[in-house]
C-alpha positions as protocol buffer text, in pm:
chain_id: "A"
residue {
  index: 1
  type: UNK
  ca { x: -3741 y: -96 z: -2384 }
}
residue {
  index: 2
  type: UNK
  ca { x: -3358 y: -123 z: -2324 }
}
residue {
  index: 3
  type: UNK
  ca { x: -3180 y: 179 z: -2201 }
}
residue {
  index: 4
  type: UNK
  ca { x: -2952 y: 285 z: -2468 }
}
residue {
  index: 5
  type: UNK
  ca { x: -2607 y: 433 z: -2353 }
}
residue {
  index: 6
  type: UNK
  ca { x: -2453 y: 759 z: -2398 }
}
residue {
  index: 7
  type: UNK
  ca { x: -2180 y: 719 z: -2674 }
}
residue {
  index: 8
  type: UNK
  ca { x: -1835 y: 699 z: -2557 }
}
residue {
  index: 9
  type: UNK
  ca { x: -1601 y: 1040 z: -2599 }
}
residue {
  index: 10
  type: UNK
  ca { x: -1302 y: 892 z: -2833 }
}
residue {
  index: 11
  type: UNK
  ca { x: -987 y: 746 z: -2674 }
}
residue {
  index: 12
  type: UNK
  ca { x: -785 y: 969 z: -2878 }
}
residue {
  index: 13
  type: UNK
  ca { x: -651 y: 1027 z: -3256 }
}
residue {
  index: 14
  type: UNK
  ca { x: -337 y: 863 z: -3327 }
}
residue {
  index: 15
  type: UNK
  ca { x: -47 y: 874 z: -3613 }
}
residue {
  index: 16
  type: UNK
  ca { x: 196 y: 655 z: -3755 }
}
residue {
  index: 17
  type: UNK
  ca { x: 568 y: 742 z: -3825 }
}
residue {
  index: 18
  type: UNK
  ca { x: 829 y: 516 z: -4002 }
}
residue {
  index: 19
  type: UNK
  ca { x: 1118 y: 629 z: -3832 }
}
residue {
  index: 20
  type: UNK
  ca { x: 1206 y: 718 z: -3418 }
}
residue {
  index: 21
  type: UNK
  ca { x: 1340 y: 1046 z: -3471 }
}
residue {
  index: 22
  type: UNK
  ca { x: 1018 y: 1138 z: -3665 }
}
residue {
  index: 23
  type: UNK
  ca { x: 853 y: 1005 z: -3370 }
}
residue {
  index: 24
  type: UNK
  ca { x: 1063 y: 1210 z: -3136 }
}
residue {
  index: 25
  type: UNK
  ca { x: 1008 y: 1514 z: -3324 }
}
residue {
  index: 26
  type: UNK
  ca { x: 655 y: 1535 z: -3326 }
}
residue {
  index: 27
  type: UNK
  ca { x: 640 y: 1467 z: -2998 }
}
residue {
  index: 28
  type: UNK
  ca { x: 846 y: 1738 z: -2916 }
}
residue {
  index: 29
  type: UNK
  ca { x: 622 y: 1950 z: -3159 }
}
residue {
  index: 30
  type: UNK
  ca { x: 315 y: 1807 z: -3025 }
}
residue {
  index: 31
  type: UNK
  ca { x: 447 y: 1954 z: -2679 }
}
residue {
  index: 32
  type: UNK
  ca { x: 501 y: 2277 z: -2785 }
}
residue {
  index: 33
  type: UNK
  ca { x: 170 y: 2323 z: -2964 }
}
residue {
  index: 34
  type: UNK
  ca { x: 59 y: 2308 z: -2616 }
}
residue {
  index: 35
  type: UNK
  ca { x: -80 y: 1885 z: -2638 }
}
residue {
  index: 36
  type: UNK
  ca { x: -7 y: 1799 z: -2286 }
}
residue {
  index: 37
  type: UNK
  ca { x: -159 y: 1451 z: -2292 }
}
residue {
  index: 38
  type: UNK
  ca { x: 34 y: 1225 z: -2544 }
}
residue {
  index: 39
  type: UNK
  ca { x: 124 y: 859 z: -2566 }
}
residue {
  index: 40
  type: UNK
  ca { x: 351 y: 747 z: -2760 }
}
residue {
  index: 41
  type: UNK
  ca { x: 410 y: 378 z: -2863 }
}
residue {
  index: 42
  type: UNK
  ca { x: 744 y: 179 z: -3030 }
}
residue {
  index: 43
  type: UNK
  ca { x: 915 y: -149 z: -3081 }
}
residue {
  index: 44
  type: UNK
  ca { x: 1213 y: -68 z: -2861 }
}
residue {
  index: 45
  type: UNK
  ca { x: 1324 y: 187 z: -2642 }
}
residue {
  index: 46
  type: UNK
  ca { x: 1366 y: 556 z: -2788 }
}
residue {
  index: 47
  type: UNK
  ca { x: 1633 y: 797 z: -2708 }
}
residue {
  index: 48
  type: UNK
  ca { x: 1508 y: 1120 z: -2572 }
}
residue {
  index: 49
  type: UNK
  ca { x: 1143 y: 994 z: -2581 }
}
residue {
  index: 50
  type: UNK
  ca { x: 1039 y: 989 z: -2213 }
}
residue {
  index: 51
  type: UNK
  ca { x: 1186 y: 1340 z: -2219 }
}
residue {
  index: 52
  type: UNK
  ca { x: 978 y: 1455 z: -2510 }
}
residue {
  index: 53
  type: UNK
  ca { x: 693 y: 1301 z: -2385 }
}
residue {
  index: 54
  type: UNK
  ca { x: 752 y: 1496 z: -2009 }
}
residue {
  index: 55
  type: UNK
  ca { x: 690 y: 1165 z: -1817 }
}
residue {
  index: 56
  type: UNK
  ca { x: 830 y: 1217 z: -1478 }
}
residue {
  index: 57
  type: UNK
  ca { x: 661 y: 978 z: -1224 }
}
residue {
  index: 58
  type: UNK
  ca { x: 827 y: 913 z: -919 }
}
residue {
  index: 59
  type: UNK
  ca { x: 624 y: 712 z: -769 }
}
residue {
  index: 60
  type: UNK
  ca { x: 721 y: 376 z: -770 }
}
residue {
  index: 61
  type: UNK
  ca { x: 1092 y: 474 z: -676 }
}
residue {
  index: 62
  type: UNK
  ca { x: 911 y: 628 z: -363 }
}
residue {
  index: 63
  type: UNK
  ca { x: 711 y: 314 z: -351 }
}
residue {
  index: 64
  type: UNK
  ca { x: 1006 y: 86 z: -310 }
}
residue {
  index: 65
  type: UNK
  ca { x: 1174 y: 305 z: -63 }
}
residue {
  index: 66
  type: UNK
  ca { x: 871 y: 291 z: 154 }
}
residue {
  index: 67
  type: UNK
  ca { x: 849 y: -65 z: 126 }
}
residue {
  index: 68
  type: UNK
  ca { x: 1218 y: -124 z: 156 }
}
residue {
  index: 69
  type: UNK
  ca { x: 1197 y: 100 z: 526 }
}
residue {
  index: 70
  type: UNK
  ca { x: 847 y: -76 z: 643 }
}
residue {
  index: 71
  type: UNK
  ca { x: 1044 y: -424 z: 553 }
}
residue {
  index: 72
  type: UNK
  ca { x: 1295 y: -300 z: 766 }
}
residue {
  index: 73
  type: UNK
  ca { x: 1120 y: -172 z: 1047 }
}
residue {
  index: 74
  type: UNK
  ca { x: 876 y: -505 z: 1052 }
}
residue {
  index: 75
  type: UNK
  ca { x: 1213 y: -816 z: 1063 }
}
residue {
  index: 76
  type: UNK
  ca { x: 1390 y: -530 z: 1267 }
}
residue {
  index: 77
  type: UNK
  ca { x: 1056 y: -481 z: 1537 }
}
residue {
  index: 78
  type: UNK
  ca { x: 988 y: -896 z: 1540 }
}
residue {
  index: 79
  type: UNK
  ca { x: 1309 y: -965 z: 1668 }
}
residue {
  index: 80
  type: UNK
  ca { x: 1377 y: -689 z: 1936 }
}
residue {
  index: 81
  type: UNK
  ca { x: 1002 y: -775 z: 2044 }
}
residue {
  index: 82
  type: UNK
  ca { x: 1028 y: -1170 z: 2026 }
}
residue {
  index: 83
  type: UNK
  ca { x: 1373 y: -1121 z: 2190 }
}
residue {
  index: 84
  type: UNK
  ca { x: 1257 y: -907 z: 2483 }
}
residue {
  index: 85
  type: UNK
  ca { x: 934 y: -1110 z: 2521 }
}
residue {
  index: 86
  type: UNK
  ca { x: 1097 y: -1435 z: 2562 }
}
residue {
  index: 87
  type: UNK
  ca { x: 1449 y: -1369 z: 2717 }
}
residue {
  index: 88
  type: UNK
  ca { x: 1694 y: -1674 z: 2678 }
}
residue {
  index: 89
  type: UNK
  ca { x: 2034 y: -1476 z: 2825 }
}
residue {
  index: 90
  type: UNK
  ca { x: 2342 y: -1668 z: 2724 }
}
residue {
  index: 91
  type: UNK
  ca { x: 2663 y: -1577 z: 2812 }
}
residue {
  index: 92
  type: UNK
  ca { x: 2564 y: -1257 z: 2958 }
}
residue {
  index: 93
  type: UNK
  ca { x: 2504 y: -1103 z: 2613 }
}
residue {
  index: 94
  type: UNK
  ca { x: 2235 y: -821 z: 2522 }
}
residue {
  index: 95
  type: UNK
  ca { x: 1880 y: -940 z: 2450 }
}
residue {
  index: 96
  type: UNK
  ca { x: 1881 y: -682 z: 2157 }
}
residue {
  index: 97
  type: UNK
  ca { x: 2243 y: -715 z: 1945 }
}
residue {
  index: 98
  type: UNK
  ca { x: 2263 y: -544 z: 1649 }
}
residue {
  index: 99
  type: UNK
  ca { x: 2482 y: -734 z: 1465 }
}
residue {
  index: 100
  type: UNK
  ca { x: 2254 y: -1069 z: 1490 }
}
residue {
  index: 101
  type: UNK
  ca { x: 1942 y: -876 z: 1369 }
}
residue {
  index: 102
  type: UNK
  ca { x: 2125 y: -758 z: 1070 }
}
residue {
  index: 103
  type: UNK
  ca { x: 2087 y: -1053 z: 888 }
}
residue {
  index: 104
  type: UNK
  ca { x: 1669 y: -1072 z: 864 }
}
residue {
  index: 105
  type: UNK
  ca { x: 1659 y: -685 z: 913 }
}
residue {
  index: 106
  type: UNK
  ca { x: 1857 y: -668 z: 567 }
}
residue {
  index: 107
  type: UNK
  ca { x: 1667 y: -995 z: 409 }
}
residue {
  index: 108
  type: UNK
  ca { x: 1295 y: -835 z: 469 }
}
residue {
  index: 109
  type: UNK
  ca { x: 1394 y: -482 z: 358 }
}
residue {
  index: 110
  type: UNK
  ca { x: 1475 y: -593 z: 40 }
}
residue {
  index: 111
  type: UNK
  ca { x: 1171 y: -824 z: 15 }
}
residue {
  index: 112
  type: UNK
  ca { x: 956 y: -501 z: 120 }
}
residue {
  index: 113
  type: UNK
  ca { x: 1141 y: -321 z: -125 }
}
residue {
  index: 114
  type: UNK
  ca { x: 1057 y: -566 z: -403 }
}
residue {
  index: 115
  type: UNK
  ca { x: 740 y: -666 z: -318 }
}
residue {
  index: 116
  type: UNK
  ca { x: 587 y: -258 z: -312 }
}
residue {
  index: 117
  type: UNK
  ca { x: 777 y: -211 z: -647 }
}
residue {
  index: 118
  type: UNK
  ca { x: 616 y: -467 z: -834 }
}
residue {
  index: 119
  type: UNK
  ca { x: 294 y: -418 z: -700 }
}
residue {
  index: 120
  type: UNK
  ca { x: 319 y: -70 z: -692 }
}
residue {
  index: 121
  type: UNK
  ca { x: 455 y: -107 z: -1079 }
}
residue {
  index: 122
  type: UNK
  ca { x: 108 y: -301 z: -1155 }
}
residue {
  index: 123
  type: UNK
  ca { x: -164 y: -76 z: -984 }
}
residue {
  index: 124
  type: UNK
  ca { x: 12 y: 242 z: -1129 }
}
residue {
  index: 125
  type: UNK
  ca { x: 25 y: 117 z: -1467 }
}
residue {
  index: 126
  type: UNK
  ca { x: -382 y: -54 z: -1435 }
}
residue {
  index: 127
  type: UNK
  ca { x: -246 y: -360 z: -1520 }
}
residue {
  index: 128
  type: UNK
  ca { x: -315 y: -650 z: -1591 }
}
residue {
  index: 129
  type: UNK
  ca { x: -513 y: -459 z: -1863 }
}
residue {
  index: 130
  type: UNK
  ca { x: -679 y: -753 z: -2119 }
}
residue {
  index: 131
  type: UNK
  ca { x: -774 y: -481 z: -2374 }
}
residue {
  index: 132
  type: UNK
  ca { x: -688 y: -137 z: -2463 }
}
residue {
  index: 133
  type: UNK
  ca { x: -861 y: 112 z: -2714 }
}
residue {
  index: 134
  type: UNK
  ca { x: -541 y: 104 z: -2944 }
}
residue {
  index: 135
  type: UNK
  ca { x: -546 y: -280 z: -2993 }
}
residue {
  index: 136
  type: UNK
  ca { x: -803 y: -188 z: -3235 }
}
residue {
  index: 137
  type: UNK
  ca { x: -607 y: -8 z: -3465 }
}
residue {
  index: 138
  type: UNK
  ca { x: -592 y: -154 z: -3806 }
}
residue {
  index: 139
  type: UNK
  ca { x: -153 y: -241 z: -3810 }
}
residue {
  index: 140
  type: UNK
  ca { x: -124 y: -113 z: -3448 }
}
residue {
  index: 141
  type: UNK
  ca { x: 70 y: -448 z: -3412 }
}
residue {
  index: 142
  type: UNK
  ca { x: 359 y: -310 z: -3578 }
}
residue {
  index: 143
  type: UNK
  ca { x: 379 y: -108 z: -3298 }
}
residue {
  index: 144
  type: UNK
  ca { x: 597 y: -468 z: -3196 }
}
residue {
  index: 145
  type: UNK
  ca { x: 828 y: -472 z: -3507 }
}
residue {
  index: 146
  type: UNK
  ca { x: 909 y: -160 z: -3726 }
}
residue {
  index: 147
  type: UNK
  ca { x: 632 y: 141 z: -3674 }
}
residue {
  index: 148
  type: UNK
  ca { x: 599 y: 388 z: -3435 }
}
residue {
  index: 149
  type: UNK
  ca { x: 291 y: 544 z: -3274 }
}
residue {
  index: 150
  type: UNK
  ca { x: 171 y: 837 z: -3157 }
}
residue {
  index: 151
  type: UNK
  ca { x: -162 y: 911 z: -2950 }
}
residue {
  index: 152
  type: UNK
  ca { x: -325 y: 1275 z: -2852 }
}
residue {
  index: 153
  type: UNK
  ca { x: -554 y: 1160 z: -2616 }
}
residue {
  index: 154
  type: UNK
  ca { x: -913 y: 1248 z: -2591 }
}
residue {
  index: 155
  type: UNK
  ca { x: -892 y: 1397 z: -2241 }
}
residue {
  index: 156
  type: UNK
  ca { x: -651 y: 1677 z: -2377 }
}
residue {
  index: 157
  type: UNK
  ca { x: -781 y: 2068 z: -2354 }
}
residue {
  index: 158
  type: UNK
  ca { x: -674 y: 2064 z: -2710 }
}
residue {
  index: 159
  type: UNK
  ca { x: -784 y: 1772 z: -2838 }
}
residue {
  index: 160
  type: UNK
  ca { x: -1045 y: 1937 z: -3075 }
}
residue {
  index: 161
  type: UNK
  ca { x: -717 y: 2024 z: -3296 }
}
residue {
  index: 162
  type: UNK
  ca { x: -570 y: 1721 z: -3283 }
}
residue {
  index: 163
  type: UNK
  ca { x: -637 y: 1509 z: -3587 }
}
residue {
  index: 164
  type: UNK
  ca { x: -532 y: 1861 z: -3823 }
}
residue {
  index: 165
  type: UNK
  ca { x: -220 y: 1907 z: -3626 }
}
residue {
  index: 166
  type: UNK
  ca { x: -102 y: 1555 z: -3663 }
}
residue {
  index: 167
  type: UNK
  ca { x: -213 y: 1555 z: -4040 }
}
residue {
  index: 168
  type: UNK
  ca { x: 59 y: 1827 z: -4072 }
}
residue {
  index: 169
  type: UNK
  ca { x: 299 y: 1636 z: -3919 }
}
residue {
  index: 170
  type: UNK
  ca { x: 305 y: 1424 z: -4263 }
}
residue {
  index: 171
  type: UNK
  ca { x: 283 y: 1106 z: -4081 }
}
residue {
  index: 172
  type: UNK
  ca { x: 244 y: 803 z: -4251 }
}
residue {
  index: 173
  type: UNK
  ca { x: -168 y: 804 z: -4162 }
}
residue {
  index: 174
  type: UNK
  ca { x: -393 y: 926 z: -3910 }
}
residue {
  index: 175
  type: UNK
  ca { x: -651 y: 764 z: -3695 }
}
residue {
  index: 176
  type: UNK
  ca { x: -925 y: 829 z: -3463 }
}
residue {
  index: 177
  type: UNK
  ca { x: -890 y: 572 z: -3192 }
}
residue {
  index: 178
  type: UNK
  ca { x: -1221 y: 488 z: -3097 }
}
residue {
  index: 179
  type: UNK
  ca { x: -1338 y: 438 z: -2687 }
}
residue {
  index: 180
  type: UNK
  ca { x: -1388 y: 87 z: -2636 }
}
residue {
  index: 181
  type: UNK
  ca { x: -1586 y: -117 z: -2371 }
}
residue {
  index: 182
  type: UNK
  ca { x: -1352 y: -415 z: -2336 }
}
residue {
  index: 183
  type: UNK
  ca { x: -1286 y: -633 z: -2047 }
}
residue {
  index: 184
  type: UNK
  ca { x: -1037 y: -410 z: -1793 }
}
């Protein structure tokens, strides 16, 4: 006899709002119920959002630096090393001159720089991600044209609350959002 599997704990509960600053404010009021993890989800950027939300992930600015300085360091190191390895003085210059290393020192620091950004960008964020538990929202794909979203997730302290608090939000509906097995 198959094994049958433990049911999933729900992705979270999630409500719709017509309007950003509706959004906004019950995000803010989400916050200060003490909800600490909250999504939120729009068709274009929102004023004041991220701030309401209290996203504040550096760590693909730190990512980019540290690629931008091992970038660097790597065109920087090859030439002083293939330079000091294999000597060809002319005119009685310096094996190592600064101002001829410049050039590839400058071109792989930005490449570095790039390079751990996006990648960073894409293992930070999980992506690519084929399927996520609010793709099977009935009208979540207004989240693309004219509705907003916002998800208590199930892996807040609070989240036993959650679905009453956003009721009283008057939203225009409420939603459990379901845990999903898709492909990841």
């Amino acid at each position: 006899m198959p094994e049958r599997k433990a049911p999933l704990p729900p992705f979270g509960v999630m409500a719709e709002f017509d309007d950003a600053d509706r959004l906004v404010d019950a995000v803010k009021r989400a916050r200060n119920a003490g909800f600490r993890r909250l999504d939120a989800y729009t068709p274009f950027p929102v004023a004041d959002l991220t701030e309401a939300l209290g996203l504040q992930d550096n760590r693909v600015p730190w990512l980019t630096l540290a690629g931008g300085v091992m970038g660097a360091a790597a065109g920087f190191g090859l030439q002083v090393w293939s330079n000091l390895d294999y000597p060809i003085p002319v005119g009685g210059r310096p094996l190592v001159a600064l101002p001829a290393t410049l050039l590839i020192t400058f071109e792989l620091t930005v490449l570095g720089a790039v390079l751990s950004a996006i990648l960073g960008m894409l293992v930070l964020n999980r992506l690519p991600r084929l399927h996520h538990p609010v793709f099977g929202v009935p009208d979540f794909h207004l989240a693309s044209t004219d509705k907003f979203f916002l998800v208590i997730l199930g892996e807040d302290a609070r989240f036993g609350e959650a679905a009453r608090f956003l009721s009283d939000l008057a939203p225009v509906r409420v939603v459990d959002v379901p845990q999903t097995e898709g492909p990841e």
